[in-house]
XYZ file of C-alpha atoms in Angstrom:
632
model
C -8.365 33.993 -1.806
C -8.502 32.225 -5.323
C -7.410 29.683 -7.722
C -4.741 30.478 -10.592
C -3.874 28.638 -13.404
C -2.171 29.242 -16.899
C 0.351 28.132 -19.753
C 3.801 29.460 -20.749
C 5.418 28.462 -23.827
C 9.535 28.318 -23.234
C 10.745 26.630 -26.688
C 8.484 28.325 -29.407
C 6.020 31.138 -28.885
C 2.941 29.772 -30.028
C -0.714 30.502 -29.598
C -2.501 29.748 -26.259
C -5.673 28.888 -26.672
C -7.736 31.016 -23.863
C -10.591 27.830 -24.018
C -7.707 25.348 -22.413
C -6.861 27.922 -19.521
C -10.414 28.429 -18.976
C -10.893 24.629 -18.567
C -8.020 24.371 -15.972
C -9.538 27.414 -14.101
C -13.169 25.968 -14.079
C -11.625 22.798 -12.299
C -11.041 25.271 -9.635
C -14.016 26.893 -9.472
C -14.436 25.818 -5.620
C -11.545 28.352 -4.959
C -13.125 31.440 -6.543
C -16.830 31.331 -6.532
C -17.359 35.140 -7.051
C -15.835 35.173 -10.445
C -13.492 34.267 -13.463
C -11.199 35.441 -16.157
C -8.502 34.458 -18.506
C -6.217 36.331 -20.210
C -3.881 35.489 -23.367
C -1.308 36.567 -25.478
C 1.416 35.215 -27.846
C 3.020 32.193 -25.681
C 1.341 32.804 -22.469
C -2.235 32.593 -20.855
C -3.259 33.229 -17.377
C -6.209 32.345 -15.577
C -8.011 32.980 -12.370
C -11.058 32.206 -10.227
C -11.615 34.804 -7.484
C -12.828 34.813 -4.449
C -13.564 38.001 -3.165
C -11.784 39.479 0.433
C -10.691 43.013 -0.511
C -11.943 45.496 -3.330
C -15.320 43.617 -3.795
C -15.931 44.735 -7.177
C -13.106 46.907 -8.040
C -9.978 43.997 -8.810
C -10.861 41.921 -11.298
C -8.329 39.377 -12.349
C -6.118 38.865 -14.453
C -5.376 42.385 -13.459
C -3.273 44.542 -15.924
C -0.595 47.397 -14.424
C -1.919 51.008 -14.437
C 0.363 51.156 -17.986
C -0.621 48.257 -19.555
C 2.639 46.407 -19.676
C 2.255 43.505 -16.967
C -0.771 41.201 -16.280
C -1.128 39.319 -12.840
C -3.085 36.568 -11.986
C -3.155 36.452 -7.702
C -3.900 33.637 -4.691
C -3.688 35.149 -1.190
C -3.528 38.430 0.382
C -0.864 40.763 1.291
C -1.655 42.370 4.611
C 1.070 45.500 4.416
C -0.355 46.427 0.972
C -1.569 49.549 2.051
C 2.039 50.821 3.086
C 3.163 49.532 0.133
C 1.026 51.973 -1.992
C 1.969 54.786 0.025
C 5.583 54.173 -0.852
C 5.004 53.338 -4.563
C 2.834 56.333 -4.905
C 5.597 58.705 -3.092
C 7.720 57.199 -6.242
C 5.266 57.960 -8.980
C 2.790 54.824 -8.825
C -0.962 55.512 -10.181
C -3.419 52.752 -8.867
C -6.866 52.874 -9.940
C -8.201 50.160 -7.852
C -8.155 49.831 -3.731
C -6.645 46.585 -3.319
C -3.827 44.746 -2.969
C -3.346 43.003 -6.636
C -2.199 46.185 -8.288
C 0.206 46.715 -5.864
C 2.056 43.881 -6.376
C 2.070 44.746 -10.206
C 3.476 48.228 -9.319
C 6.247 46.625 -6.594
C 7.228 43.954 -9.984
C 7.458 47.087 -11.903
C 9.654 48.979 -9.151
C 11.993 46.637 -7.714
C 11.463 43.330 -9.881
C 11.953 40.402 -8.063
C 13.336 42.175 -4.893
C 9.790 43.104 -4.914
C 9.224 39.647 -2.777
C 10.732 40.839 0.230
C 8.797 44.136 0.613
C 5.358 41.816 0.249
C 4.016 40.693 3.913
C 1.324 37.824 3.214
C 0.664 34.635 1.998
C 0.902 34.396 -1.698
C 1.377 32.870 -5.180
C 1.450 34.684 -8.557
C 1.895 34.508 -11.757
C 2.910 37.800 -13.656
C 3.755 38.389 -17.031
C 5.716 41.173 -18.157
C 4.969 42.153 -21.234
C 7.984 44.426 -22.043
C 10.516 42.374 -20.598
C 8.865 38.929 -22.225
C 8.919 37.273 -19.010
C 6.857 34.923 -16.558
C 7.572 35.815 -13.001
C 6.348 32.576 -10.268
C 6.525 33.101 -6.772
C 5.188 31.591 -3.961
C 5.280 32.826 -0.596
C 7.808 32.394 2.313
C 6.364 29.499 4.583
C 4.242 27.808 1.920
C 0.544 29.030 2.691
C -0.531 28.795 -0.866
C 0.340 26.063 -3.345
C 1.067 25.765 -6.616
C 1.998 22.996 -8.828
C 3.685 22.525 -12.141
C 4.255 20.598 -14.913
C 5.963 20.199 -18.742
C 3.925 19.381 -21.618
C 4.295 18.368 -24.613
C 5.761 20.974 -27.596
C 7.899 23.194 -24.539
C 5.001 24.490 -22.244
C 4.739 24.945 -18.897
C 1.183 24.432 -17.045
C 0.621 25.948 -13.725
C -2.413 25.649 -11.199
C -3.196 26.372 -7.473
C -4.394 22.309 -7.025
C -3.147 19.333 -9.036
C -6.688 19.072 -10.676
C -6.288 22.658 -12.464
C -3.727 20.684 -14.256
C -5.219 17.586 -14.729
C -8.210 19.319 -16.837
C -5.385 20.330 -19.598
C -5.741 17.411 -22.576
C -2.242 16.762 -22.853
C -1.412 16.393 -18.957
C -0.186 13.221 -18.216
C -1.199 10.740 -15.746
C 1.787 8.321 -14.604
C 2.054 7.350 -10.862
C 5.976 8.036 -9.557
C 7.139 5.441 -7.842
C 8.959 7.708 -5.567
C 6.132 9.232 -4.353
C 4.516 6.066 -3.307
C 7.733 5.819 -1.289
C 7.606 9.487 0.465
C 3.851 8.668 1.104
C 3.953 5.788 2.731
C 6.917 7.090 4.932
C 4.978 10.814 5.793
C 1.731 10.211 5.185
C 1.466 13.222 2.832
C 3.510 13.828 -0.792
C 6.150 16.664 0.238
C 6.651 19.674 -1.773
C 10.377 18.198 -3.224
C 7.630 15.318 -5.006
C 4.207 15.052 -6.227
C 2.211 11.804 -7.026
C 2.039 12.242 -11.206
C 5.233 12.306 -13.090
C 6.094 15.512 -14.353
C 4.861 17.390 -12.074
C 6.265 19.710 -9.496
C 5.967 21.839 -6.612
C 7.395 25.120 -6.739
C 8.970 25.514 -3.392
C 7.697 27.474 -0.560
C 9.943 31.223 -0.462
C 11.114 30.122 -4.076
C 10.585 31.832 -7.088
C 10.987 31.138 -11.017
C 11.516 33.445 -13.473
C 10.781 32.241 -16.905
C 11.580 33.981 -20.521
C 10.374 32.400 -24.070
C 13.375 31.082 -26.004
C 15.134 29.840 -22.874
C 15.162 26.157 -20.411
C 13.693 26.671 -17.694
C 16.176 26.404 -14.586
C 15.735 25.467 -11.578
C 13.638 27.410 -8.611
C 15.875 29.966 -7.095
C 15.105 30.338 -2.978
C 14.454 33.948 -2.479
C 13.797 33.489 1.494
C 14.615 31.226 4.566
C 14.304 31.361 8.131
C 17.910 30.518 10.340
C 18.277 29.214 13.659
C 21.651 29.840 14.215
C 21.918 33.325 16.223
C 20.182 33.736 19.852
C 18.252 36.556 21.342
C 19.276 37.962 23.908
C 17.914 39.459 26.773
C 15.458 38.923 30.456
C 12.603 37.057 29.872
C 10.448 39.620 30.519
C 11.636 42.186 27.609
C 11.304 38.822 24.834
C 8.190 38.107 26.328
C 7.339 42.147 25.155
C 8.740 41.700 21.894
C 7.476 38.316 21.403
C 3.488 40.029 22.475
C 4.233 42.859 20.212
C 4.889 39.985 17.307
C 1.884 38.252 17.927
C -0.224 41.407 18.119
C 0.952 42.871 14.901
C 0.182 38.801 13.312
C -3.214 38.834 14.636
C -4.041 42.556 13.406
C -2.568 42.748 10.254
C -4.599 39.550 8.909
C -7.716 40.892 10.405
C -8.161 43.546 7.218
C -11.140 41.879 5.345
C -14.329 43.859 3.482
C -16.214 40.413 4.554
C -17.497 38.655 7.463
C -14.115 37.550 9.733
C -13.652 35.207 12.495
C -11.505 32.591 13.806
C -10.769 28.309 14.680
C -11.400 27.829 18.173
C -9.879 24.650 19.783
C -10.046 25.456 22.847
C -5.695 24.884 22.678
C -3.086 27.233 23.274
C -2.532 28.546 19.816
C -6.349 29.110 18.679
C -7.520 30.857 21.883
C -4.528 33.021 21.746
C -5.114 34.484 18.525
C -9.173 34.840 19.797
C -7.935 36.550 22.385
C -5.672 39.178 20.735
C -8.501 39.433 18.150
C -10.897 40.484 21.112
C -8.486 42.711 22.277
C -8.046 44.081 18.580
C -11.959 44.190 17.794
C -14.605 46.658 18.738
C -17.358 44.064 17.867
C -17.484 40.506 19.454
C -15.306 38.316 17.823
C -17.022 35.240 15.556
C -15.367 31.698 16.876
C -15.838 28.183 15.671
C -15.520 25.192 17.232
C -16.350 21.550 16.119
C -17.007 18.556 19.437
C -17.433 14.949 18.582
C -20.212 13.045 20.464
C -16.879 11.308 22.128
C -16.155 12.700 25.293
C -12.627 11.810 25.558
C -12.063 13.182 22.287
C -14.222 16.541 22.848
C -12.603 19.465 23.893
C -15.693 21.942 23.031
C -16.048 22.679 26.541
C -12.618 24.233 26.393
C -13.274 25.875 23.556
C -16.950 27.323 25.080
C -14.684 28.502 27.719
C -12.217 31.104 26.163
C -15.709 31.815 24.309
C -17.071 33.119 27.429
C -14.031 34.704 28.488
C -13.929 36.686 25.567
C -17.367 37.432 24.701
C -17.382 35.598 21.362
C -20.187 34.849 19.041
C -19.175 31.437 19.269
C -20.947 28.780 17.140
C -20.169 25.216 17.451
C -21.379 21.393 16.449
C -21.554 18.400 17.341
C -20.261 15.629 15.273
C -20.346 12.223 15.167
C -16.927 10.600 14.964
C -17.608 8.183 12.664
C -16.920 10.173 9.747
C -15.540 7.769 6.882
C -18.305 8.396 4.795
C -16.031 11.268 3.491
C -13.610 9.250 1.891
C -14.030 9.728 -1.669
C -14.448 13.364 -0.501
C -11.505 14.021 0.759
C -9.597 12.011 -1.733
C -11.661 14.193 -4.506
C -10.248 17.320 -2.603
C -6.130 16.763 -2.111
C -5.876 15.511 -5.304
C -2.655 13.543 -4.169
C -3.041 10.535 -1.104
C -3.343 12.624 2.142
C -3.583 10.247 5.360
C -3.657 12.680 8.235
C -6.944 11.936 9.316
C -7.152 15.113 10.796
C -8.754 16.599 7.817
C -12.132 14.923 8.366
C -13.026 17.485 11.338
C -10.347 20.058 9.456
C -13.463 19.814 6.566
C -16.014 20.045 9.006
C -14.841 23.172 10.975
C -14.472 24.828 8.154
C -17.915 24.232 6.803
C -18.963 25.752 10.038
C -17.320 28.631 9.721
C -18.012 29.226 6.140
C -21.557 29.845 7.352
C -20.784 32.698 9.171
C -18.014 34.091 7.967
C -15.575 34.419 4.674
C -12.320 34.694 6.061
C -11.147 32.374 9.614
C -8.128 33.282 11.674
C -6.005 29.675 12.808
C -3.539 29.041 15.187
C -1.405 26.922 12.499
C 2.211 27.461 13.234
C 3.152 27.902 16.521
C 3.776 24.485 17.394
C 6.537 24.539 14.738
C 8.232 27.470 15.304
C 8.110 27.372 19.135
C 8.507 24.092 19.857
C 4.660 22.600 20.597
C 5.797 19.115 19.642
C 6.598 16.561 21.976
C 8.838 14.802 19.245
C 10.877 17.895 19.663
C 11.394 17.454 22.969
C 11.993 14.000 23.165
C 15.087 15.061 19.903
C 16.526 17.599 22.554
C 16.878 14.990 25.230
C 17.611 12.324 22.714
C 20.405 14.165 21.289
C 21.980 15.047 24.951
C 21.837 11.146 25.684
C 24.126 10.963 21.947
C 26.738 13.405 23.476
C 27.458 10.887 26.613
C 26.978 7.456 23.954
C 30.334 7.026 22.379
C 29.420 6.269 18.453
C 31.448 3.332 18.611
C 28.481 1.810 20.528
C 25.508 3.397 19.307
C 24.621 1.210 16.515
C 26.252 -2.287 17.124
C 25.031 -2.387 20.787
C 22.104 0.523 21.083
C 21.049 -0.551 17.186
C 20.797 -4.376 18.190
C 18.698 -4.032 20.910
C 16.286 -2.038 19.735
C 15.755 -4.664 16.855
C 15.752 -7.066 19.205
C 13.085 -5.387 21.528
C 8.905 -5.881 21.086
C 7.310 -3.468 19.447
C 4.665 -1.444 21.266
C 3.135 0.932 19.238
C 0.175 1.259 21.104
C 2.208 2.399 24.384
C 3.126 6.308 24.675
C 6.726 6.676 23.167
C 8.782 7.372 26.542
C 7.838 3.586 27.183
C 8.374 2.560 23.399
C 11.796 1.326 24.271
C 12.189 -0.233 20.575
C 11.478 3.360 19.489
C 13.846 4.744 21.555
C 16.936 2.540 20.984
C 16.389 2.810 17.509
C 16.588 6.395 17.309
C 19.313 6.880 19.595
C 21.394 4.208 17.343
C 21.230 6.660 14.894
C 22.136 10.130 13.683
C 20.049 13.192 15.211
C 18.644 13.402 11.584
C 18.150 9.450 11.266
C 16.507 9.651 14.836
C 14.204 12.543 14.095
C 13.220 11.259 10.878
C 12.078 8.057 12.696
C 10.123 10.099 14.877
C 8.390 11.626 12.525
C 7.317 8.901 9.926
C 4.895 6.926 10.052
C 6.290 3.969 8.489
C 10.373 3.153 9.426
C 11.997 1.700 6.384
C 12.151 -2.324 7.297
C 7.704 -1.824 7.828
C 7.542 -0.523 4.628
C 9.756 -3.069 3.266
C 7.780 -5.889 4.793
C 4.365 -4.125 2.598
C 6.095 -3.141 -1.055
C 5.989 -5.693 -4.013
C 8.850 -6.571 -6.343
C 7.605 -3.467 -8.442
C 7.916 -1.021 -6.715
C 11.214 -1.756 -4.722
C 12.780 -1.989 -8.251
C 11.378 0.762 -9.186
C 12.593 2.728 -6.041
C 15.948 1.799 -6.196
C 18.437 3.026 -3.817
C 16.125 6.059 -2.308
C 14.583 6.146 0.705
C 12.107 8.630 1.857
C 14.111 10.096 4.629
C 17.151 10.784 2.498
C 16.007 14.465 1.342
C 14.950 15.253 4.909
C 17.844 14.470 6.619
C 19.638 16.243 3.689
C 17.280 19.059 4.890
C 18.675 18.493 8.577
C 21.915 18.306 8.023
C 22.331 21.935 6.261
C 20.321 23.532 8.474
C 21.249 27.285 9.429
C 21.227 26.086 12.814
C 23.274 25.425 15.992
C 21.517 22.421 17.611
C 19.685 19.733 17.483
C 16.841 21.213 18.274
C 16.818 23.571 15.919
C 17.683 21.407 13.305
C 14.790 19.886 14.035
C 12.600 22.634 14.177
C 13.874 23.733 10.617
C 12.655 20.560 9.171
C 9.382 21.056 10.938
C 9.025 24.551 8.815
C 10.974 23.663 5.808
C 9.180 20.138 4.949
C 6.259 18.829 7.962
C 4.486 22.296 7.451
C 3.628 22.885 4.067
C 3.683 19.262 3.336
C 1.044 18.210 5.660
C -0.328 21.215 8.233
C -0.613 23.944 5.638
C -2.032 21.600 2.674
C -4.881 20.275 4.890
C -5.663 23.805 6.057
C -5.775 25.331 2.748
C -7.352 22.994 1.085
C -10.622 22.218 3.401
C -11.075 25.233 3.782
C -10.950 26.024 -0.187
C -13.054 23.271 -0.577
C -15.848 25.336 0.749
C -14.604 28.787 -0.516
C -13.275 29.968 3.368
C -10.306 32.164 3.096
C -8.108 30.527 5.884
C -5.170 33.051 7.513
C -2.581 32.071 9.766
C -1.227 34.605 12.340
C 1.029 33.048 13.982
C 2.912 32.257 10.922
C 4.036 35.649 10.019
C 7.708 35.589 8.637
C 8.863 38.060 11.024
C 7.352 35.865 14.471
C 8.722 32.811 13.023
C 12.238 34.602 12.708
C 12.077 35.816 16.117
C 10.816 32.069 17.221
C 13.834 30.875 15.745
C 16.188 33.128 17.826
C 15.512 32.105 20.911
C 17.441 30.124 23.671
C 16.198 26.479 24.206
C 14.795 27.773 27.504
C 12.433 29.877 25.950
C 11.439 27.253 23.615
C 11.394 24.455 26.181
C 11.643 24.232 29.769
C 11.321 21.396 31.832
C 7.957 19.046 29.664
C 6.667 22.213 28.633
C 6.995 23.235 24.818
C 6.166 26.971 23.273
C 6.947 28.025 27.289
C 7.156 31.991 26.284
C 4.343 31.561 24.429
C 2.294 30.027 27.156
C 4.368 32.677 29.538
C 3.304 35.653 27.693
C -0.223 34.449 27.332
C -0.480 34.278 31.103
C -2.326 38.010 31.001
C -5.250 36.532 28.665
C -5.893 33.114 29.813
C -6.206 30.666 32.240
C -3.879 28.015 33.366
C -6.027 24.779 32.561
C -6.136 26.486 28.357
C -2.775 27.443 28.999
C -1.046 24.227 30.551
C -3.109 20.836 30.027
C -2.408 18.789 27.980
C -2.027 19.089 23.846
C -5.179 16.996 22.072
C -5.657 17.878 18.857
C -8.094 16.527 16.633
C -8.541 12.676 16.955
C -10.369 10.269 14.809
C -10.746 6.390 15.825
C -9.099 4.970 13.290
C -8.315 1.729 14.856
C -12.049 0.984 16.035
C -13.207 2.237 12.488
C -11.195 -0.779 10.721
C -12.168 -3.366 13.391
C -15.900 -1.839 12.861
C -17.454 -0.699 10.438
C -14.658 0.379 7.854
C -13.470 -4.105 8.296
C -14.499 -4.588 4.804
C -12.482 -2.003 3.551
C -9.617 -3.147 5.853
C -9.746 -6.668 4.125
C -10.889 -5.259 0.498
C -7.075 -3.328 0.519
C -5.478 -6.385 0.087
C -7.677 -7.293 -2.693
C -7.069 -3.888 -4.851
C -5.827 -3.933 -8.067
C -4.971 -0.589 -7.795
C -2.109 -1.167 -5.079
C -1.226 -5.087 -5.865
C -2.139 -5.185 -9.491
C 0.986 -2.715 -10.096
C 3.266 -4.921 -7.888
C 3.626 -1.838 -5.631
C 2.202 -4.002 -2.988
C 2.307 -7.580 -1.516
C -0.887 -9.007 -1.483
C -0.251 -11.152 1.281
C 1.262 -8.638 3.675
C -1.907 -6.519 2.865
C -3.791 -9.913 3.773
C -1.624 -10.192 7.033
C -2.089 -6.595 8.136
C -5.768 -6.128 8.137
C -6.953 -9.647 9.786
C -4.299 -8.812 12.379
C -5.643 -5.467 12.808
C -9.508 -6.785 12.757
C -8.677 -9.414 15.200
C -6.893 -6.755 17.737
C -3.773 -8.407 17.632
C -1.728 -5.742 16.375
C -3.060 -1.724 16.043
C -2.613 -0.819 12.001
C -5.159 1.848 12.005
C -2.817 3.993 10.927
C -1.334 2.375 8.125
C -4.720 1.158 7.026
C -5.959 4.311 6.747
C -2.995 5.528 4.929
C -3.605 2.510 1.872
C -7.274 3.574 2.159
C -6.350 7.081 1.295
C -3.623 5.925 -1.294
C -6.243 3.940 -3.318
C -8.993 6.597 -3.152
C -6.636 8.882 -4.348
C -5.563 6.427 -7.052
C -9.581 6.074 -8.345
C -9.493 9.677 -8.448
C -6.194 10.218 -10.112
C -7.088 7.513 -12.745
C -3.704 7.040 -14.026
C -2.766 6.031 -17.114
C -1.016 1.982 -17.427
């Protein structure tokens, strides 16, 4: 696992001054503690900070090709790179190193950018070819690793793993998009199609660009993507093989490390399944981590300590406290861009645990995507049934105009949210989903935004590009629509940034099992019943896992990590609550109403109305924007 950066000059070849890429690699230093290059040539320099997994001391980086005529800098690890040589070497390949950044130089150099398919891991790169005169970019299929972009000045192109890579390049420019502010305050999170500074950009996850001097960049081209529109057939029993067989071969494969391994434990479904295949995998105990809070209706360590036992672990966990807001300008220092799910206070501390045993931590991320874990998913199956017996005619002149009508009760589950409900079944299965998913519905953020920034936003609204994403689907359902969005924009916006970086923050090599491509494609082609039956979401993964763990892991109820947001603002985090309003940094700009700000914390403060949420979210947003110091 490491940090890449570089520059690419598309207009006019011109010098690249190696001391500029080594300042954008330094500012990732956290990524890649166990060493550095940078690399240069006419128009193009590459740069990398590497932390070592595989090939200790034999792949240094930027890594040229066995004949000299491409140069790779690497984030990730590709797990089937050791098939991969055998087949490049049956065709004539010569690798002088044992791991797997020289074979993706020699796949380049075979198949080009067909190589992409062949590659099994998580990934970005950036590879120059030096006959050929071009920059190859390509991330990897679900969005694992990141990398961000941006235009400067004179026809380059900067590149870095984390926005701050490009921040440390003099001529980057530092101008908030008011679009983002938008997308934020609806997800909670910038999503891959945005990013905070203008300018910069997200190259896509299974996207790829392919850049040659003299010539405009165009636009990413998609290179994979996972459809929901055939089903598998078959007894449950024989997909409940194949679907063991997929997890198996997840859980192996990413368990190839020359460093200390081990994994997240939770105590959920998803974690202590992938401890238990690794047990079942591992001559030696297995090393699992687990984080409690000194909560106990928010602890779940004694789960955890359970499937420990059960499995023989060399389980290590803490105790926290669950007041952990003293991380704030921590966390903001680490995403770079606002990131509001709280979740990555104990993300950051887990993975400080682990980092003191091992290098490299197996997750459960995933599975709740691809199979269905949510209960927003379930409540969009049902939702859109109730739209096939609600003639349209109806929907949103009656349905609509009650819900508006109704009280709000956000602090009630959602199947007694009525408002909730009637709003989303007013609408489309994409509108309704949407809803579901976002914090903030358009006429709440409406009430917060200053003249500013709704003239600056125009006409868009946050949910248009994910409804766009809903709509053309490869799928046959609602449901799978809705677990396409899920993969395609909740994932890597949110799950798979907080995961990567906390646990690059403290230079842990994070791998998710349960997200390899050819699990989630089988995931995808299931029947509903497989995915869902009766309350119960990922039911043939829970099935399956029947052999390895108990029913209470297997069937209570889905926690997740939870941070007291709400008391925080009425306690000790008040003053903050009341000193949002006061910010120049959201008000100043007329991005914000001052007096809404006013309105929302003292009703939050004096517990007549929950905003813990959306407090924490402004919090967030105006640590990020001290960080980000953007220019006026």
């Amino acid at each position: 696992m490491c940090g890449i950066a570089g520059l690419f000059h598309f207009e006019t070849v011109k010098p690249v001054d190696p001391k500029r890429v080594e300042r954008m690699t330094d500012a990732l230093a956290h990524r890649g503690p166990d060493g550095s290059g940078v690399w240069t040539a006419p128009g193009v320099g590459l740069g990398h900070r590497r932390l070592s997994i595989i090939d200790l001391e034999g792949s240094p980086q930027p890594m040229h090709s066995a004949d000299g005529r491409a140069v790779i800098v690497f984030n990730g690890e590709i797990y089937n790179y050791r098939a991969l040589r055998r087949e490049l070497e049956q065709g004539g390949a010569v690798f002088r190193t044992d791991g797997d950044t020289e074979t993706i130089l020699a796949a380049w150099q075979r198949w080009g950018p067909d190589c992409l398919s062949r590659l099994d891991g998580m990934f970005v790169f950036a590879l120059y070819d030096l006959e050929r005169r071009q920059l190859f970019l390509a991330r990897d299929r679900l969005g694992v690793k990141p990398l961000y972009l941006a235009r400067l000045e004179g026809g380059a192109l900067a590149f870095a793993s984390e926005m701050k890579g490009l921040l440390a390049h003099p001529l980057m420019r530092r101008q908030i998009d008011p679009l983002a502010i938008e997308d934020y305050m609806t997800w909670g999170y910038v999503p891959d199609h945005r990013a905070m500074l203008q300018g910069v950009e997200k190259l896509p996850a299974g996207h790829f660009l392919l850049l040659e001097h003299g010539r405009e960049p165009g636009p990413p081209r998609q290179w994979w993507d996972v459809s929901f529109a055939e089903r598998e057939r078959g007894r449950t029993e024989d997909l409940s093989a194949q679907l063991l067989h997929l997890m198996r071969e997840g859980v192996t494969s990413r368990m190839v490390a020359d460093v200390p391994l081990g994994a997240f434990l939770s105590g959920g479904v998803d974690s202590s399944s992938v401890v238990a295949l690794m047990s079942e995998a591992s001559t030696a105990p297995v090393t699992s981590c687990s984080i409690g809070f000194d909560v106990e209706s928010v602890d779940e360590t004694r789960h955890a300590r359970q499937v420990a036992e059960l499995f023989g672990t060399d389980h290590h966990e803490r105790i926290v406290s669950a007041d952990q807001f003293g991380e704030i300008d921590r966390i903001a220092a680490i995403f770079d861009e606002p990131f509001a799910d709280a979740s990555a206070l104990p993300t950051l501390r887990v993975c400080e645990l682990a980092r003191e045993h091992v290098t490299v931590a197996l997750s459960g991320d995933g599975a709740d995507e691809a199979f269905a874990g949510y209960r927003r998913q379930l409540f969009q199956m049902r939702e859109e049934q109730a739209r096939m017996f609600l003639p349209s005619a109806l929907r949103e002149p009656v349905i609509g105009a009650l819900g508006r009508l109704w009280p709000k009760a956000d602090w009630a589950p959602r199947p007694l949210r009525a408002r909730t409900t009637l709003l989303s079944l007013a609408a489309s299965g994409e509108a309704g989903y949407a809803r579901a998913l976002a914090i903030l519905a358009p006429e709440q953020r409406e009430q917060l935004y200053g003249e500013t920034l709704i003239r600056e936003r125009g006409a868009y609204r946050a949910e248009q590009p994910f409804e766009k994403l809903m709509c053309e689907a490869p799928a046959r359902s609602g449901l799978d629509r809705a677990q396409y969005a899920d993969l395609k924009f909740w994932l890597p916006g949110d799950i798979l940034t907080k995961t990567d970086r906390t646990s690059m923050a403290v230079a842990l090599e994070a791998r998710e099992p349960l997200l390899d491509h050819r699990l989630i494609e089988f995931a995808a082609r299931l029947p509903h019943r497989q995915r869902l039956r009766g309350n119960t979401g990922k039911w043939l993964v829970k099935h399956t896992m029947e052999r390895y763990l108990p029913e209470d892991i297997l069937y209570r109820q889905k926690q997740g990590f939870v941070t007291p947001l709400a008391e925080w603002f009425r306690g000790p985090l008040a003053g903050e609550a009341r000193a949002i309003a006061s910010s120049e940094l959201l008000t100043g700009s007329g991005w914000f109403a001052r007096k809404a700000l006013s309105r929302l914390a003292d009703d939050h403060i004096a517990g007549r109305s929950d905003h813990g949420r959306v407090l924490w979210q402004l919090l967030m947003l105006e640590r990020s924007l001290r960080h980000l110091q953007p220019s006026a």
